[in-house]
Amino acid sequence: MKKITCIISLIFALLLLTDFLFGKYLLKLTPKKINPTIKHNIYDHDLKRNFRAHLEWIPGRKYTFCTDDNSFRTFCDELNLDQKNFDIAFIGDSFTEGVGLDYPKTFVGKISKNFYDLKIANLSVVSYSPSIYFTKLRYLINNGYKFDKVIIYFDISDIYDDNKKYHYKDDKITRKKSIVLSSIQKNLKSSFPFLAYSTKTIKNDFLTKYFKKQEIIPKCTYLDYCHEKSSWTFNDDYFKEKEINTSFKFLEMTYKLLQKNNIKMSIGIYPWPAQIMHDKENSKIVLLMKEFCEGRCEFFFNNFTDFFNEIKSTSRELVVSKYYINNDVHFNELGNEKLFMNFVNTLAN
């Protein structure tokens, strides 16, 4: 037994030595998932500049993804858009970025195509929230970008991200993670890159999927009443007034920033599948945002009414399956079309 332990220890030591000496080279030979995002030292993360790739949001279903000179998602025939003056800037998270769909099928892409005489920028990136909306807009304005109008599409998960994921300090966004733990992880990744990559891959692509499939780990899904990110609008067990006010504080800061620079602000909201399943038309977020927009917003794009009107003639389950990507919280093309029509109709009224 002692001999076996020694052999295993020796093998493990040799693996660590190999990784330490040649890990970076081995990592270059390993196929990686394409990631369009890159770290940003002011507002945490952004899209890569002049990026073009076929991405896979849902397994087996690829979509084209392109960015321009500004790192804004755009049509793939507009990669060399080198300008800083825009009529309208949209900012939001993955819903407004348009994950899972080619850009012409997203609601911002549809708006851009139909209002072709306007210069439109999509500043949205997956996992953004009001603290980043404010920080990124201030950064862009301070660096010479000009917008006549800014339209913020507030996401249901924004409350979670502002309270659980991000920390705003010294005019920067950082992740809420122990400094000691971050330092240890960074050093281990630097010293043993292949081991770090392999461990993460095994965790994300094998163990998590296996446990979910075997139902070993009970999990509250995005459709359930108990889902932390989405349930706060109808379940009082999640996020009280203090946490909600954290995000609204950043929205107020954004409003004052835009007002100072003579930029008109509008806000849009939309339901997650959980809101369709468990919430009501006059949701907590609808009431909160209506009140916030009083005297501040040029337009309020409320997408709850359109979805809940459809519930009256069918079932909640059918509305979810019709407008959202299967087994995902994000809108499919029909859902994006609904947001596009809401935008057009709101402007018309």
XYZ file of C-alpha atoms in Angstrom:
349
model
C 0.000 0.000 0.000
C 2.837 2.336 0.901
C 4.557 1.521 -2.388
C 1.390 2.338 -4.382
C 1.047 5.654 -2.520
C 4.651 6.531 -3.381
C 4.119 5.679 -7.064
C 0.940 7.793 -7.232
C 2.721 10.684 -5.487
C 5.632 10.429 -7.936
C 3.319 10.397 -10.959
C 1.428 13.414 -9.615
C 4.699 15.268 -8.990
C 5.859 14.521 -12.545
C 2.543 15.794 -13.919
C 2.875 19.020 -11.942
C 6.472 19.455 -13.122
C 5.443 18.844 -16.734
C 2.604 21.328 -16.380
C 4.906 23.893 -14.765
C 7.463 23.578 -17.587
C 5.280 22.919 -20.631
C 1.686 23.744 -19.531
C 1.370 26.900 -21.630
C 2.486 25.010 -24.739
C 0.072 22.130 -24.056
C -2.733 24.645 -23.573
C -2.126 26.088 -27.040
C -2.735 22.622 -28.516
C -6.042 22.249 -26.660
C -9.230 23.271 -28.512
C -11.057 25.952 -26.533
C -14.555 27.339 -26.463
C -14.624 30.656 -28.302
C -15.203 33.537 -25.925
C -16.122 36.947 -27.393
C -15.543 38.796 -24.110
C -12.376 40.293 -22.718
C -11.493 41.743 -19.300
C -11.780 45.515 -18.868
C -9.944 47.301 -16.064
C -12.717 49.876 -15.486
C -16.058 48.153 -16.094
C -15.037 44.489 -15.620
C -15.534 43.110 -19.122
C -16.300 44.038 -22.707
C -16.534 42.443 -26.126
C -13.393 41.881 -28.155
C -12.724 44.456 -30.847
C -13.318 43.567 -34.524
C -14.349 40.068 -33.507
C -15.998 37.602 -35.869
C -16.907 33.996 -35.088
C -19.578 31.338 -35.070
C -20.594 30.898 -31.451
C -22.585 28.159 -29.764
C -24.972 29.343 -27.046
C -27.155 26.242 -27.169
C -25.326 22.950 -27.932
C -25.545 22.131 -31.629
C -26.965 25.541 -32.550
C -24.455 28.094 -33.847
C -24.944 31.763 -34.628
C -22.725 34.474 -36.115
C -21.274 37.091 -33.815
C -19.437 40.224 -34.939
C -18.163 43.397 -33.315
C -16.846 46.658 -34.778
C -13.877 48.913 -34.042
C -15.606 50.098 -30.872
C -16.166 46.571 -29.497
C -19.930 46.993 -30.047
C -21.929 44.057 -31.393
C -23.104 44.836 -34.909
C -23.919 43.390 -38.327
C -21.087 41.414 -39.841
C -20.869 43.756 -42.822
C -20.209 46.746 -40.518
C -17.020 45.631 -38.814
C -15.046 48.746 -39.744
C -17.441 51.266 -38.244
C -14.898 53.757 -36.915
C -16.888 56.515 -35.270
C -17.827 57.896 -31.875
C -21.014 59.791 -32.658
C -24.338 57.956 -32.391
C -27.996 58.890 -32.404
C -29.014 56.052 -30.063
C -27.079 53.748 -27.756
C -28.690 50.616 -26.339
C -27.220 49.095 -23.215
C -28.255 45.969 -21.334
C -27.039 42.447 -20.676
C -27.195 39.216 -22.706
C -30.839 39.773 -23.765
C -29.984 43.103 -25.400
C -26.675 41.809 -26.735
C -28.784 39.121 -28.415
C -27.182 35.832 -27.392
C -28.078 32.741 -29.383
C -29.202 34.616 -32.501
C -27.682 36.195 -35.586
C -27.753 39.955 -35.145
C -30.505 40.687 -37.729
C -32.821 38.433 -35.656
C -32.265 40.330 -32.393
C -34.539 43.206 -31.402
C -31.700 45.772 -31.472
C -30.633 44.434 -34.863
C -34.208 44.747 -36.144
C -34.411 48.313 -34.817
C -31.109 49.176 -36.505
C -32.299 47.789 -39.853
C -35.673 49.524 -39.707
C -34.321 52.862 -38.496
C -31.490 52.759 -41.013
C -31.139 56.551 -41.108
C -30.027 56.553 -37.456
C -26.583 55.648 -36.158
C -27.237 53.018 -33.503
C -24.721 51.499 -31.075
C -25.291 48.348 -29.049
C -23.166 48.644 -25.911
C -24.676 45.535 -24.309
C -22.635 42.576 -23.090
C -23.600 39.397 -21.297
C -23.768 39.779 -17.480
C -23.929 43.561 -17.441
C -26.028 45.302 -14.767
C -26.777 48.912 -13.675
C -23.411 49.345 -11.936
C -21.709 48.523 -15.256
C -24.239 50.502 -17.330
C -23.234 53.600 -15.383
C -19.497 52.897 -15.315
C -19.249 52.024 -19.009
C -21.341 54.985 -20.174
C -19.252 57.378 -18.088
C -16.059 55.826 -19.475
C -17.255 56.149 -23.091
C -18.488 59.723 -22.636
C -15.191 60.711 -20.995
C -13.391 59.192 -23.985
C -15.181 61.258 -26.585
C -18.234 59.153 -27.427
C -21.422 61.139 -28.046
C -24.987 59.819 -27.873
C -28.205 61.761 -28.413
C -30.243 59.093 -26.631
C -29.415 56.151 -24.371
C -31.914 53.319 -23.924
C -31.319 50.987 -20.985
C -32.982 47.573 -21.114
C -33.125 46.546 -17.467
C -32.900 42.795 -16.894
C -34.566 40.820 -14.080
C -31.140 39.423 -13.087
C -29.654 42.916 -12.661
C -30.557 42.983 -8.954
C -28.659 39.729 -8.385
C -25.589 40.903 -10.311
C -25.329 44.278 -8.570
C -25.617 42.672 -5.135
C -23.909 39.303 -5.519
C -21.444 39.627 -8.378
C -20.062 43.187 -8.654
C -18.509 45.748 -6.346
C -18.230 49.441 -7.250
C -15.280 51.210 -5.653
C -12.871 53.958 -6.734
C -14.917 54.497 -9.920
C -14.290 50.901 -11.032
C -16.166 47.609 -11.100
C -14.543 44.609 -9.471
C -15.796 41.102 -8.758
C -16.984 40.214 -5.271
C -14.328 37.631 -4.544
C -11.820 37.282 -1.761
C -8.544 39.036 -2.637
C -6.579 36.154 -1.083
C -8.576 33.528 -3.007
C -8.231 35.475 -6.264
C -4.482 35.749 -5.745
C -4.146 32.003 -5.056
C -6.234 31.128 -8.125
C -4.222 33.504 -10.311
C -0.898 32.060 -9.126
C -2.036 28.459 -9.568
C -3.362 29.226 -13.047
C -0.071 30.901 -13.943
C 2.098 28.075 -12.557
C -0.036 25.119 -13.631
C -2.141 26.356 -16.597
C -3.024 22.963 -18.074
C -4.168 21.540 -14.729
C -6.306 24.648 -14.087
C -7.887 24.396 -17.542
C -8.493 20.641 -17.223
C -10.072 20.973 -13.773
C -12.412 23.725 -14.940
C -13.386 21.765 -18.061
C -14.119 18.606 -16.085
C -16.223 20.615 -13.623
C -18.214 22.555 -16.239
C -18.545 20.074 -19.081
C -18.734 16.733 -17.313
C -19.527 16.755 -13.601
C -22.172 19.493 -13.705
C -23.960 17.945 -16.695
C -23.692 14.447 -15.204
C -25.110 15.473 -11.843
C -27.935 17.399 -13.479
C -28.755 14.412 -15.675
C -28.757 12.036 -12.708
C -30.697 14.556 -10.607
C -28.165 14.070 -7.822
C -28.023 17.805 -7.068
C -31.473 19.274 -6.452
C -31.658 22.617 -8.226
C -34.180 25.387 -8.448
C -34.361 26.160 -12.160
C -35.096 29.469 -13.881
C -38.743 28.384 -14.287
C -39.318 27.775 -10.596
C -40.862 30.008 -7.954
C -37.698 29.723 -5.856
C -35.109 30.793 -8.442
C -32.968 33.487 -6.792
C -32.106 35.558 -9.863
C -35.651 35.855 -11.184
C -38.045 35.341 -8.261
C -37.606 38.664 -6.475
C -40.438 40.296 -8.458
C -43.056 37.898 -7.004
C -41.359 36.023 -4.144
C -40.525 38.121 -1.058
C -37.923 35.583 0.073
C -35.483 37.110 -2.412
C -34.001 40.616 -2.473
C -35.594 43.170 -0.216
C -35.804 46.941 -0.623
C -32.133 47.479 0.263
C -30.859 45.190 -2.518
C -33.327 46.553 -5.061
C -32.296 50.118 -4.215
C -28.671 49.219 -4.976
C -29.497 48.852 -8.658
C -31.828 51.844 -8.704
C -29.075 53.961 -7.151
C -26.922 53.223 -10.204
C -29.838 54.004 -12.520
C -30.172 57.379 -10.783
C -26.438 57.979 -11.191
C -26.773 57.108 -14.877
C -29.688 59.500 -15.291
C -27.683 62.370 -13.751
C -24.652 61.517 -15.913
C -26.765 61.572 -19.079
C -28.645 64.703 -18.043
C -25.338 66.500 -17.442
C -24.295 65.614 -20.999
C -27.651 66.524 -22.576
C -28.452 62.906 -23.411
C -32.051 61.709 -23.211
C -32.627 58.483 -21.267
C -35.241 55.784 -21.837
C -35.718 52.448 -20.085
C -37.127 49.124 -21.247
C -38.141 46.065 -19.228
C -39.194 42.548 -20.216
C -40.185 39.348 -18.389
C -38.126 36.242 -17.865
C -39.910 32.876 -18.231
C -40.335 32.915 -14.425
C -42.384 36.103 -14.646
C -44.589 34.513 -17.311
C -45.093 31.462 -15.087
C -45.578 33.089 -11.668
C -45.913 36.872 -11.916
C -48.578 39.325 -13.072
C -48.822 42.117 -15.618
C -48.389 44.816 -12.970
C -45.284 43.159 -11.589
C -43.161 44.718 -8.862
C -40.556 45.664 -11.480
C -43.224 47.320 -13.650
C -44.432 49.477 -10.754
C -40.899 50.319 -9.602
C -39.724 51.279 -13.085
C -42.829 53.326 -13.869
C -42.227 55.326 -10.717
C -38.520 55.736 -11.482
C -39.206 56.879 -15.042
C -41.525 59.677 -13.925
C -39.742 62.887 -14.932
C -36.605 61.010 -16.009
C -37.380 58.848 -19.040
C -38.174 60.014 -22.531
C -39.823 56.610 -23.186
C -40.705 53.623 -21.044
C -40.708 50.382 -23.074
C -42.856 48.067 -20.952
C -42.918 44.595 -22.513
C -44.917 42.939 -19.729
C -48.312 44.013 -21.114
C -47.836 42.373 -24.528
C -46.774 39.033 -23.063
C -49.456 38.945 -20.382
C -52.159 39.894 -22.881
C -51.271 36.729 -24.778
C -51.565 34.632 -21.605
C -55.274 35.545 -21.503
C -55.941 33.578 -24.699
C -53.557 30.669 -24.118
C -51.481 29.155 -21.294
C -48.410 30.431 -19.510
C -46.470 27.330 -20.591
C -47.279 27.914 -24.262
C -46.190 31.550 -24.074
C -42.824 30.449 -22.642
C -42.305 27.774 -25.315
C -43.347 30.205 -28.081
C -41.111 33.156 -27.238
C -38.052 31.783 -25.435
C -35.162 29.614 -26.578
C -35.847 26.036 -25.546
C -34.371 25.273 -22.108
C -33.054 28.813 -21.778
C -34.164 32.153 -20.302
C -33.434 34.217 -23.420
C -35.833 35.192 -26.180
C -35.897 33.354 -29.485
C -36.483 35.247 -32.736
C -40.239 35.542 -32.064
C -39.551 36.972 -28.621
C -37.131 39.493 -30.103
C -39.742 40.417 -32.710
C -42.169 41.123 -29.863
C -39.680 43.495 -28.199
C -39.047 45.162 -31.553
C -42.774 45.762 -32.130
C -43.139 47.120 -28.597
C -40.351 49.596 -29.376
C -42.018 50.717 -32.606
C -45.493 50.996 -31.059
C -44.206 52.901 -28.004
C -42.507 55.465 -30.245
C -45.672 55.783 -32.326
C -47.778 56.503 -29.259
